[in-house]
């Protein structure tokens, strides 16, 4: 039977202005570090503020979401990816 436990309850802070897709990765990190410095200066009860991120894997050729365990082959999401198929269709040698 499935059970659930809630862990790691925490506060996350997002920038007021959109930064993802607008700023470069370096600019976004810098903007987030400025926010953490402001939080540390002005907010009581803060033990630790850190900048974190999510990692998204995608096909470098077509941009499709990466869905496979392999780091080389994404199930054939596009022709460029298909060249890395470890099990291409077997050629029928009887013909
Ligand atoms: Zn692809």
GROMACS .gro file of N, CA and C and ligand atoms in nm:
model
  286
    1UNK      N    1   0.084  -0.118   0.000
    1UNK     CA    2   0.000   0.000   0.000
    1UNK      C    3   0.088   0.124   0.000
    2UNK      N    4   0.048   0.219  -0.076
    2UNK     CA    5   0.124   0.342  -0.085
    2UNK      C    6   0.099   0.429   0.038
    3UNK      N    7   0.203   0.489   0.088
    3UNK     CA    8   0.193   0.581   0.201
    3UNK      C    9   0.259   0.712   0.162
    4UNK      N   10   0.228   0.815   0.236
    4UNK     CA   11   0.284   0.947   0.204
    4UNK      C   12   0.334   1.013   0.331
    5UNK      N   13   0.446   1.079   0.321
    5UNK     CA   14   0.501   1.155   0.432
    5UNK      C   15   0.549   1.288   0.375
    6UNK      N   16   0.516   1.396   0.437
    6UNK     CA   17   0.561   1.528   0.395
    6UNK      C   18   0.691   1.559   0.467
    7UNK      N   19   0.793   1.598   0.392
    7UNK     CA   20   0.923   1.631   0.449
    7UNK      C   21   0.972   1.763   0.394
    8UNK      N   22   1.070   1.819   0.459
    8UNK     CA   23   1.144   1.932   0.408
    8UNK      C   24   1.054   2.052   0.377
    9UNK      N   25   0.965   2.083   0.468
    9UNK     CA   26   0.880   2.201   0.450
    9UNK      C   27   0.969   2.323   0.455
   10UNK      N   28   0.957   2.411   0.356
   10UNK     CA   29   1.048   2.524   0.346
   10UNK      C   30   0.983   2.640   0.273
   11UNK      N   31   1.050   2.751   0.275
   11UNK     CA   32   1.005   2.870   0.203
   11UNK      C   33   1.087   2.881   0.075
   12UNK      N   34   1.019   2.901  -0.035
   12UNK     CA   35   1.088   2.930  -0.160
   12UNK      C   36   1.049   3.069  -0.205
   13UNK      N   37   1.140   3.141  -0.257
   13UNK     CA   38   1.116   3.279  -0.300
   13UNK      C   39   1.140   3.286  -0.450
   14UNK      N   40   1.048   3.347  -0.522
   14UNK     CA   41   1.063   3.366  -0.666
   14UNK      C   42   1.078   3.514  -0.697
   15UNK      N   43   1.156   3.547  -0.795
   15UNK     CA   44   1.171   3.687  -0.834
   15UNK      C   45   1.037   3.746  -0.879
   16UNK      N   46   1.017   3.875  -0.854
   16UNK     CA   47   0.894   3.943  -0.895
   16UNK      C   48   0.884   3.947  -1.047
   17UNK      N   49   0.994   3.980  -1.112
   17UNK     CA   50   0.996   3.989  -1.257
   17UNK      C   51   1.037   3.854  -1.316
   18UNK      N   52   0.979   3.817  -1.428
   18UNK     CA   53   1.020   3.690  -1.490
   18UNK      C   54   1.166   3.697  -1.535
   19UNK      N   55   1.240   3.594  -1.505
   19UNK     CA   56   1.381   3.593  -1.545
   19UNK      C   57   1.413   3.476  -1.638
   20UNK      N   58   1.333   3.369  -1.630
   20UNK     CA   59   1.364   3.252  -1.710
   20UNK      C   60   1.318   3.275  -1.853
   21UNK      N   61   1.407   3.257  -1.944
   21UNK     CA   62   1.378   3.284  -2.083
   21UNK      C   63   1.401   3.430  -2.120
   22UNK      N   64   1.422   3.515  -2.019
   22UNK     CA   65   1.447   3.656  -2.043
   22UNK      C   66   1.595   3.686  -2.022
   23UNK      N   67   1.649   3.634  -1.913
   23UNK     CA   68   1.790   3.657  -1.881
   23UNK      C   69   1.871   3.532  -1.915
   24UNK      N   70   2.000   3.552  -1.933
   24UNK     CA   71   2.088   3.437  -1.951
   24UNK      C   72   2.099   3.364  -1.817
   25UNK      N   73   2.156   3.242  -1.817
   25UNK     CA   74   2.173   3.167  -1.694
   25UNK      C   75   2.256   3.247  -1.594
   26UNK      N   76   2.365   3.309  -1.638
   26UNK     CA   77   2.449   3.388  -1.547
   26UNK      C   78   2.374   3.508  -1.491
   27UNK      N   79   2.299   3.576  -1.577
   27UNK     CA   80   2.221   3.692  -1.531
   27UNK      C   81   2.114   3.648  -1.431
   28UNK      N   82   2.049   3.536  -1.455
   28UNK     CA   83   1.945   3.486  -1.364
   28UNK      C   84   2.006   3.449  -1.229
   29UNK      N   85   2.123   3.383  -1.231
   29UNK     CA   86   2.189   3.348  -1.104
   29UNK      C   87   2.226   3.474  -1.026
   30UNK      N   88   2.275   3.575  -1.097
   30UNK     CA   89   2.313   3.700  -1.032
   30UNK      C   90   2.190   3.768  -0.971
   31UNK      N   91   2.079   3.769  -1.042
   31UNK     CA   92   1.955   3.828  -0.991
   31UNK      C   93   1.909   3.754  -0.866
   32UNK      N   94   1.918   3.622  -0.866
   32UNK     CA   95   1.876   3.543  -0.749
   32UNK      C   96   1.969   3.567  -0.631
   33UNK      N   97   2.099   3.581  -0.656
   33UNK     CA   98   2.193   3.609  -0.547
   33UNK      C   99   2.165   3.745  -0.484
   34UNK      N  100   2.126   3.842  -0.565
   34UNK     CA  101   2.089   3.974  -0.511
   34UNK      C  102   1.967   3.962  -0.421
   35UNK      N  103   1.872   3.878  -0.458
   35UNK     CA  104   1.752   3.858  -0.376
   35UNK      C  105   1.790   3.791  -0.244
   36UNK      N  106   1.880   3.690  -0.249
   36UNK     CA  107   1.919   3.623  -0.124
   36UNK      C  108   1.990   3.722  -0.031
   37UNK      N  109   2.071   3.810  -0.087
   37UNK     CA  110   2.139   3.909  -0.004
   37UNK      C  111   2.037   4.002   0.060
   38UNK      N  112   1.935   4.043  -0.014
   38UNK     CA  113   1.831   4.131   0.040
   38UNK      C  114   1.753   4.059   0.150
   39UNK      N  115   1.723   3.932   0.131
   39UNK     CA  116   1.651   3.854   0.234
   39UNK      C  117   1.735   3.848   0.361
   40UNK      N  118   1.863   3.819   0.347
   40UNK     CA  119   1.950   3.809   0.465
   40UNK      C  120   1.961   3.942   0.538
   41UNK      N  121   1.954   4.054   0.464
   41UNK     CA  122   1.963   4.186   0.528
   41UNK      C  123   1.834   4.225   0.600
   42UNK      N  124   1.720   4.185   0.547
   42UNK     CA  125   1.593   4.245   0.590
   42UNK      C  126   1.494   4.150   0.658
   43UNK      N  127   1.515   4.020   0.654
   43UNK     CA  128   1.414   3.928   0.706
   43UNK      C  129   1.466   3.860   0.832
   44UNK      N  130   1.384   3.862   0.939
   44UNK     CA  131   1.420   3.795   1.064
   44UNK      C  132   1.392   3.645   1.052
   45UNK      N  133   1.465   3.567   1.127
   45UNK     CA  134   1.438   3.424   1.136
   45UNK      C  135   1.489   3.342   1.020
   46UNK      N  136   1.573   3.399   0.938
   46UNK     CA  137   1.627   3.325   0.825
   46UNK      C  138   1.753   3.251   0.868
   47UNK      N  139   1.754   3.120   0.852
   47UNK     CA  140   1.871   3.041   0.888
   47UNK      C  141   1.964   3.024   0.770
   48UNK      N  142   1.907   3.005   0.654
   48UNK     CA  143   1.990   2.979   0.537
   48UNK      C  144   1.908   3.009   0.412
   49UNK      N  145   1.965   3.084   0.324
   49UNK     CA  146   1.902   3.112   0.194
   49UNK      C  147   1.998   3.066   0.087
   50UNK      N  148   1.949   2.992  -0.006
   50UNK     CA  149   2.036   2.944  -0.113
   50UNK      C  150   1.966   2.955  -0.247
   51UNK      N  151   2.043   2.968  -0.351
   51UNK     CA  152   1.991   2.968  -0.487
   51UNK      C  153   1.998   2.825  -0.537
   52UNK      N  154   1.888   2.773  -0.583
   52UNK     CA  155   1.885   2.637  -0.634
   52UNK      C  156   1.822   2.637  -0.773
   53UNK      N  157   1.817   2.525  -0.838
   53UNK     CA  158   1.762   2.518  -0.972
   53UNK      C  159   1.709   2.378  -0.999
   54UNK      N  160   1.629   2.367  -1.102
   54UNK     CA  161   1.586   2.237  -1.152
   54UNK      C  162   1.670   2.206  -1.275
   55UNK      N  163   1.695   2.080  -1.298
   55UNK     CA  164   1.766   2.038  -1.418
   55UNK      C  165   1.666   1.970  -1.511
   56UNK      N  166   1.661   2.015  -1.633
   56UNK     CA  167   1.569   1.961  -1.732
   56UNK      C  168   1.653   1.899  -1.843
   57UNK      N  169   1.625   1.774  -1.872
   57UNK     CA  170   1.695   1.706  -1.980
   57UNK      C  171   1.609   1.708  -2.105
   58UNK      N  172   1.670   1.736  -2.218
   58UNK     CA  173   1.597   1.744  -2.344
   58UNK      C  174   1.691   1.704  -2.458
   59UNK      N  175   1.631   1.673  -2.572
   59UNK     CA  176   1.707   1.635  -2.691
   59UNK      C  177   1.778   1.760  -2.744
   60UNK      N  178   1.908   1.747  -2.763
   60UNK     CA  179   1.985   1.862  -2.812
   60UNK      C  180   1.956   1.893  -2.958
   61UNK      N  181   1.891   1.799  -3.029
   61UNK     CA  182   1.861   1.821  -3.170
   61UNK      C  183   1.726   1.888  -3.190
   62UNK      N  184   1.621   1.834  -3.125
   62UNK     CA  185   1.486   1.885  -3.152
   62UNK      C  186   1.422   1.955  -3.032
   63UNK      N  187   1.484   1.942  -2.914
   63UNK     CA  188   1.429   2.009  -2.796
   63UNK      C  189   1.323   1.930  -2.722
   64UNK      N  190   1.292   1.807  -2.767
   64UNK     CA  191   1.190   1.726  -2.700
   64UNK      C  192   1.236   1.690  -2.558
   65UNK      N  193   1.140   1.674  -2.468
   65UNK     CA  194   1.171   1.631  -2.331
   65UNK      C  195   1.241   1.496  -2.337
   66UNK      N  196   1.349   1.481  -2.258
   66UNK     CA  197   1.422   1.355  -2.254
   66UNK      C  198   1.345   1.258  -2.167
   67UNK      N  199   1.307   1.142  -2.225
   67UNK     CA  200   1.222   1.048  -2.154
   67UNK      C  201   1.289   0.914  -2.126
   68UNK      N  202   1.409   0.895  -2.176
   68UNK     CA  203   1.471   0.763  -2.165
   68UNK      C  204   1.583   0.762  -2.061
   69UNK      N  205   1.618   0.641  -2.014
   69UNK     CA  206   1.725   0.626  -1.916
   69UNK      C  207   1.861   0.649  -1.982
   70UNK      N  208   1.871   0.617  -2.108
   70UNK     CA  209   1.995   0.635  -2.182
   70UNK      C  210   2.032   0.782  -2.193
   71UNK      N  211   2.160   0.810  -2.188
   71UNK     CA  212   2.206   0.949  -2.209
   71UNK      C  213   2.233   0.977  -2.356
   72UNK      N  214   2.222   0.873  -2.440
   72UNK     CA  215   2.256   0.889  -2.581
   72UNK      C  216   2.136   0.878  -2.675
   73UNK      N  217   2.032   0.808  -2.633
   73UNK     CA  218   1.920   0.780  -2.724
   73UNK      C  219   1.788   0.809  -2.654
   74UNK      N  220   1.708   0.897  -2.714
   74UNK     CA  221   1.581   0.939  -2.653
   74UNK      C  222   1.461   0.872  -2.718
   75UNK      N  223   1.476   0.749  -2.756
   75UNK     CA  224   1.362   0.675  -2.810
   75UNK      C  225   1.324   0.712  -2.952
   76UNK      N  226   1.408   0.788  -3.018
   76UNK     CA  227   1.380   0.824  -3.157
   76UNK      C  228   1.290   0.945  -3.170
   77UNK      N  229   1.309   1.044  -3.088
   77UNK     CA  230   1.222   1.163  -3.092
   77UNK      C  231   1.240   1.240  -3.222
   78UNK      N  232   1.350   1.220  -3.291
   78UNK     CA  233   1.372   1.289  -3.419
   78UNK      C  234   1.474   1.207  -3.499
   79UNK      N  235   1.491   1.242  -3.624
   79UNK     CA  236   1.584   1.167  -3.709
   79UNK      C  237   1.727   1.172  -3.656
   80UNK      N  238   1.768   1.286  -3.605
   80UNK     CA  239   1.905   1.297  -3.552
   80UNK      C  240   1.923   1.205  -3.432
   81UNK      N  241   1.821   1.197  -3.346
   81UNK     CA  242   1.829   1.108  -3.230
   81UNK      C  243   1.830   0.963  -3.274
   82UNK      N  244   1.753   0.931  -3.376
   82UNK     CA  245   1.739   0.793  -3.421
   82UNK      C  246   1.872   0.730  -3.461
   83UNK      N  247   1.968   0.812  -3.503
   83UNK     CA  248   2.099   0.756  -3.541
   83UNK      C  249   2.171   0.690  -3.423
   84UNK      N  250   2.124   0.718  -3.300
   84UNK     CA  251   2.185   0.658  -3.181
   84UNK      C  252   2.106   0.540  -3.128
   85UNK      N  253   2.005   0.496  -3.203
   85UNK     CA  254   1.924   0.382  -3.163
   85UNK      C  255   2.013   0.259  -3.148
   86UNK      N  256   2.024   0.202  -3.027
   86UNK     CA  257   2.111   0.085  -3.009
   86UNK      C  258   2.052  -0.042  -3.069
   87UNK      N  259   1.921  -0.041  -3.102
   87UNK     CA  260   1.857  -0.158  -3.159
   87UNK      C  261   1.776  -0.118  -3.282
   88UNK      N  262   1.843  -0.075  -3.388
   88UNK     CA  263   1.768  -0.039  -3.508
   88UNK      C  264   1.699  -0.162  -3.565
   89UNK      N  265   1.595  -0.137  -3.641
   89UNK     CA  266   1.519  -0.250  -3.697
   89UNK      C  267   1.613  -0.346  -3.768
   90UNK      N  268   1.596  -0.474  -3.736
   90UNK     CA  269   1.680  -0.576  -3.799
   90UNK      C  270   1.646  -0.586  -3.946
   91UNK      N  271   1.747  -0.596  -4.029
   91UNK     CA  272   1.727  -0.611  -4.171
   91UNK      C  273   1.694  -0.757  -4.199
   92UNK      N  274   1.586  -0.779  -4.273
   92UNK     CA  275   1.546  -0.915  -4.306
   92UNK      C  276   1.642  -0.972  -4.410
   93UNK      N  277   1.727  -1.064  -4.368
   93UNK     CA  278   1.830  -1.119  -4.456
   93UNK      C  279   1.776  -1.221  -4.554
   94UNK      N  280   1.647  -1.262  -4.541
   94UNK     CA  281   1.592  -1.363  -4.631
   94UNK      C  282   1.545  -1.303  -4.763
   95UNK      N  283   1.543  -1.171  -4.772
   95UNK     CA  284   1.492  -1.110  -4.896
   95UNK      C  285   1.606  -1.068  -4.986
   96LIG    ZN1  286   1.507   1.479  -3.084
   0.00000   0.00000   0.00000
